[in-house]
Coordinates of C-alpha atoms in Angstrom, one line a residue:
M1 CA -6.0 9.0 31.2
I2 CA -7.7 7.7 34.4
R3 CA -8.2 4.0 34.4
S4 CA -10.7 2.2 36.7
L5 CA -9.2 -0.6 38.8
N6 CA -12.3 -2.6 38.1
H7 CA -11.8 -2.7 34.3
P8 CA -8.8 -3.6 32.1
P9 CA -7.1 -0.8 30.3
Q10 CA -8.4 0.1 26.8
V11 CA -6.5 -1.7 24.0
F12 CA -5.7 0.0 20.8
H13 CA -4.9 -2.1 17.7
G14 CA -3.6 0.8 15.7
N15 CA -5.8 3.2 13.8
R16 CA -6.7 4.6 10.4
M17 CA -4.4 7.6 10.8
T18 CA -2.0 6.8 8.1
S19 CA -1.2 7.4 4.4
L20 CA -2.4 5.1 1.7
A21 CA -2.6 5.8 -2.0
A22 CA -3.0 4.1 -5.3
A23 CA -1.1 5.3 -8.4
I24 CA -1.6 4.6 -12.1
A25 CA 1.2 4.6 -14.6
R26 CA 0.8 4.8 -18.3
D27 CA 2.9 4.9 -21.5
S28 CA 2.1 5.8 -25.1
R29 CA -0.1 2.8 -25.4
G30 CA -2.2 3.3 -22.3
P31 CA -2.2 2.2 -18.6
S32 CA 0.9 0.1 -17.9
A33 CA 1.0 -0.4 -14.1
L34 CA -0.9 0.0 -10.9
Y35 CA 0.8 0.7 -7.6
L36 CA -0.2 0.9 -4.0
I37 CA 2.0 2.8 -1.6
T38 CA 1.7 3.3 2.1
D39 CA 3.7 4.4 5.1
S40 CA 4.8 2.0 7.8
R41 CA 3.6 3.7 11.0
I42 CA 1.2 2.0 13.4
T43 CA 0.0 4.1 16.4
W44 CA -1.8 3.3 19.6
G45 CA -4.1 6.1 20.6
A46 CA -1.5 8.9 20.4
A47 CA 1.2 9.6 17.8
A48 CA 3.9 9.1 20.4
E49 CA 2.8 5.5 20.9
R50 CA 4.0 4.0 17.6
W51 CA 5.8 1.4 15.6
D52 CA 7.4 2.4 12.3
A53 CA 7.9 -1.0 10.8
G54 CA 4.3 -2.3 10.5
R55 CA 3.3 -4.1 7.3
K56 CA 0.5 -2.5 5.3
T57 CA 1.0 -3.8 1.8
F58 CA 0.6 -7.3 0.4
A59 CA 1.3 -8.9 -3.0
S60 CA -0.2 -12.2 -4.2
H61 CA 2.4 -14.8 -5.1
T62 CA 0.0 -16.6 -7.4
G63 CA -1.8 -13.9 -9.3
A64 CA -2.2 -10.3 -10.3
D65 CA -3.5 -8.8 -7.0
V66 CA -2.1 -6.3 -4.6
F67 CA -3.5 -5.0 -1.3
G68 CA -3.0 -2.1 1.0
Y69 CA -4.9 -1.1 4.1
C70 CA -5.3 1.5 6.8
G71 CA -7.3 1.3 10.0
D72 CA -7.2 -1.4 12.6
A73 CA -3.7 -2.8 12.4
Y74 CA -4.4 -6.1 14.1
F75 CA -7.2 -7.9 12.3
M76 CA -6.8 -6.9 8.6
P77 CA -3.1 -7.9 8.2
M78 CA -3.8 -11.2 10.0
A79 CA -6.9 -12.1 8.0
L80 CA -5.4 -11.0 4.7
G81 CA -2.2 -12.9 5.4
Q82 CA -4.3 -16.0 6.0
V83 CA -6.1 -15.6 2.7
L84 CA -2.9 -15.1 0.7
S85 CA -1.4 -18.1 2.5
M86 CA -4.3 -20.3 1.4
A87 CA -3.8 -19.0 -2.2
A88 CA -0.1 -19.7 -2.1
H89 CA -0.9 -23.4 -1.1
G90 CA -3.5 -23.8 -3.8
V91 CA -6.4 -24.0 -1.3
V92 CA -8.0 -20.8 -2.8
N93 CA -7.7 -20.0 -6.5
L94 CA -6.5 -16.4 -7.0
S95 CA -4.8 -17.0 -10.4
S96 CA -7.2 -18.1 -13.1
H97 CA -10.4 -16.2 -12.3
S98 CA -11.3 -12.8 -13.5
A99 CA -10.3 -9.8 -11.3
E100 CA -13.9 -9.3 -10.3
K101 CA -14.2 -12.9 -9.2
R102 CA -10.9 -12.8 -7.3
H103 CA -12.2 -9.7 -5.5
E104 CA -15.4 -11.5 -4.5
I105 CA -13.4 -14.5 -3.2
V106 CA -11.1 -12.4 -1.1
L107 CA -13.9 -10.2 0.3
A108 CA -16.1 -13.3 1.2
L109 CA -13.2 -14.8 3.1
L110 CA -12.4 -11.6 4.9
A111 CA -16.0 -10.9 5.7
K112 CA -16.5 -14.3 7.3
S113 CA -13.4 -13.9 9.4
I114 CA -14.0 -10.3 10.5
S115 CA -17.6 -11.1 11.4
M116 CA -16.2 -13.4 14.2
I117 CA -14.6 -10.5 16.0
R118 CA -16.1 -10.1 19.5
T119 CA -14.6 -7.0 20.9
Q120 CA -15.6 -3.3 21.2
Y121 CA -12.0 -2.3 20.5
A122 CA -11.8 -3.3 16.9
L123 CA -11.5 -0.1 14.8
P124 CA -12.8 0.6 11.2
M125 CA -10.6 -0.6 8.3
T126 CA -10.2 0.5 4.7
L127 CA -8.8 -2.0 2.1
F128 CA -7.5 -1.1 -1.3
H129 CA -7.5 -4.1 -3.8
G130 CA -5.7 -3.5 -7.1
A131 CA -6.1 -6.2 -9.7
R132 CA -5.4 -7.0 -13.4
D133 CA -7.4 -8.8 -15.9
G134 CA -5.5 -10.4 -18.8
E135 CA -1.9 -9.8 -19.7
F136 CA 0.2 -7.7 -22.1
M137 CA -1.7 -5.2 -24.2
A138 CA -5.0 -6.9 -23.4
S139 CA -4.5 -6.2 -19.7
K140 CA -6.9 -4.1 -17.8
F141 CA -6.3 -2.7 -14.3
R142 CA -9.0 -2.4 -11.7
L143 CA -9.2 -0.9 -8.2
W144 CA -11.6 -1.4 -5.3
R145 CA -12.0 0.4 -2.0
S146 CA -13.7 -1.6 0.8
E147 CA -14.6 -0.1 4.2
I148 CA -15.3 -2.3 7.1
H149 CA -16.8 -1.4 10.5
P150 CA -16.3 -4.6 12.6
T151 CA -18.3 -3.6 15.6
S152 CA -21.5 -3.3 13.5
N153 CA -20.3 -5.7 10.7
A154 CA -21.2 -3.0 8.2
W155 CA -19.4 -3.1 4.8
S156 CA -19.1 -0.9 1.8
D157 CA -17.4 -1.9 -1.4
T158 CA -16.8 0.4 -4.3
E159 CA -14.9 0.0 -7.6
L160 CA -12.9 3.1 -8.3
V161 CA -12.5 4.4 -11.8
V162 CA -9.0 3.8 -13.3
N163 CA -8.5 6.5 -15.9
D164 CA -6.2 6.4 -18.9
Q165 CA -3.6 8.6 -17.4
S166 CA -0.8 8.6 -14.7
Y167 CA -2.0 10.0 -11.4
L168 CA -2.8 9.2 -7.7
A169 CA -6.1 7.4 -8.3
A170 CA -7.1 7.3 -4.6
I171 CA -5.7 8.6 -1.3
D172 CA -6.8 7.6 2.2
G173 CA -6.0 8.3 5.8
T174 CA -5.0 11.4 7.7
G175 CA -2.0 11.9 5.5
A176 CA -4.3 12.5 2.5
T177 CA -4.4 16.3 2.7
H178 CA -0.6 16.5 3.0
I179 CA -0.1 14.3 0.0
Q180 CA -2.5 16.4 -2.0
K181 CA -0.5 19.5 -1.2
F182 CA 2.7 18.0 -2.7
E183 CA 0.7 16.6 -5.6
K184 CA -0.2 20.3 -6.4
K185 CA 3.5 21.2 -6.3
V186 CA 4.3 18.4 -8.8
E187 CA 1.9 20.1 -11.2
S188 CA 4.5 22.9 -11.7
T189 CA 7.2 20.4 -12.8
A190 CA 7.9 18.4 -15.9
A191 CA 6.7 15.3 -14.0
V192 CA 3.1 16.4 -13.9
G193 CA 0.7 13.6 -15.0
T194 CA 3.3 10.9 -14.4
S195 CA 3.6 8.0 -12.0
R196 CA 7.0 9.3 -10.8
G197 CA 5.4 12.6 -9.9
A198 CA 2.6 10.8 -8.0
I199 CA 5.0 8.6 -6.0
H200 CA 7.4 11.5 -5.4
A201 CA 4.5 13.6 -4.0
F202 CA 3.6 10.7 -1.6
C203 CA 7.3 10.4 -0.5
Q204 CA 7.8 14.1 0.0
S205 CA 4.7 14.3 2.2
L206 CA 6.0 11.4 4.3
H207 CA 9.5 12.9 4.5
T208 CA 8.2 16.2 6.0
G209 CA 6.5 14.4 8.9
N210 CA 3.6 16.9 8.8
D211 CA 1.2 14.1 9.6
P212 CA 2.3 12.7 13.0
F213 CA 0.4 9.5 12.3
S214 CA 2.3 8.7 9.1
G215 CA 5.9 7.6 9.3
G216 CA 8.5 5.0 8.7
A217 CA 9.6 4.0 5.2
P218 CA 7.3 3.9 2.2
Q219 CA 6.0 0.5 1.2
L220 CA 5.3 -0.3 -2.5
V221 CA 3.5 -3.1 -4.3
G222 CA 2.4 -3.2 -7.9
L223 CA 1.1 -4.8 -11.0
W224 CA 2.7 -4.5 -14.4
R225 CA 1.2 -5.7 -17.7
K226 CA 2.5 -9.2 -17.3
G227 CA 3.4 -11.6 -14.5
P228 CA 2.3 -11.9 -10.9
A229 CA 2.0 -9.1 -8.3
K230 CA 5.3 -7.6 -7.1
Q231 CA 6.5 -6.5 -3.7
F232 CA 9.2 -3.8 -4.3
G233 CA 12.0 -2.8 -2.0
F234 CA 12.4 0.9 -1.1
C235 CA 15.6 2.9 -0.6
W236 CA 14.8 5.4 2.0
H237 CA 17.1 7.8 3.9
G238 CA 20.1 5.6 3.0
K239 CA 18.6 2.4 4.3
Y240 CA 16.7 -0.5 2.6
F241 CA 13.2 -1.6 3.4
I242 CA 10.7 -4.3 2.2
A243 CA 7.1 -4.0 3.4
G244 CA 8.2 -1.7 6.2
M245 CA 11.0 -3.9 7.5
E246 CA 14.6 -2.8 7.3
V247 CA 16.9 -5.3 5.5
S248 CA 20.6 -5.1 6.2
A249 CA 23.7 -6.0 4.3
G250 CA 24.4 -9.7 3.9
V251 CA 20.9 -10.6 2.6
E252 CA 20.1 -11.1 -1.1
R253 CA 18.5 -7.7 -1.7
E254 CA 18.9 -8.1 -5.4
R255 CA 16.1 -10.7 -5.5
V256 CA 13.5 -7.9 -5.6
E257 CA 13.4 -4.7 -7.6
W258 CA 14.1 -1.4 -5.8
F259 CA 12.9 2.2 -6.1
N260 CA 13.8 5.4 -4.3
N261 CA 11.7 8.5 -3.4
L262 CA 12.1 9.8 -7.0
F263 CA 10.6 6.5 -8.3
E264 CA 13.9 5.7 -9.9
R265 CA 15.0 2.1 -10.2
C266 CA 17.8 1.4 -7.8
D267 CA 20.5 -1.2 -7.2
G268 CA 19.5 -3.2 -4.1
R269 CA 23.1 -3.6 -3.1
T270 CA 24.2 0.1 -3.4
G271 CA 21.1 2.2 -3.4
R272 CA 22.3 4.0 -6.5
R273 CA 20.2 4.4 -9.6
I274 CA 20.7 1.5 -12.0
A275 CA 22.9 2.5 -14.9
G276 CA 20.9 3.1 -18.0
S277 CA 17.6 3.5 -16.2
S278 CA 15.7 6.8 -16.3
S279 CA 16.8 9.7 -14.1
H280 CA 13.8 11.5 -12.7
R281 CA 15.6 14.2 -10.8
P282 CA 15.5 16.9 -13.5
S283 CA 11.8 16.5 -14.2
L284 CA 10.9 16.8 -10.5
Q285 CA 12.7 20.0 -9.8
T286 CA 10.4 23.0 -9.1

């Protein structure tokens, strides 16, 4: 690329070329969980210019809300981090309102912040917001997809249908077509129509590296029928990651819950499946 001496080099804040998906889990009584899963790669212009430890998922510490994004990797994580920090300190209430009201609060704060961007280099962003109304059997999971074009300050906001079944509810980014291929393969296994099949399809796509703009470890956040949102740890290729960052031995990894690429619950100290928890390997064999 030829750069003029009279102008600064173009700055890339990362791009939308990534993998982002929402998965629904259910049991015999109906939807039981909502998960957002992403990769951890942030790129600058070309796939070779990358960082494989960028944070793309967020879980509210005060309420039942999870977020994942793709697109410009500078503005969205900063603005969303500010919103969740205000909520954690009680400045913004993201605990007692309905899911729809919480969504409105978050979007209003993000919109005001992003409208202050004054650069031509800001790239489009897509935000997934998973939320829960109520708790226990009265709980209801909801999912929104918001797309933002900061240079024109154009927004679109759509609530996606959350069906009464386990599946990948929404897929975004350049990794989407590759994820869908593995989702088709899962249809020939006993895991078809399950959350473990959906998460495994995502992980298999990421493992192959077929999308050069998706990489690093999977990141997983989720909502269950009760309690606040959860940031999960992920055992990936023999290492341990939380929100894209590798955590080594010596830290208290057992303070969060861990999963592997088969969506099995794991021991955060050893990486092995927790004794007595479900083994998903047989059901995912083709």
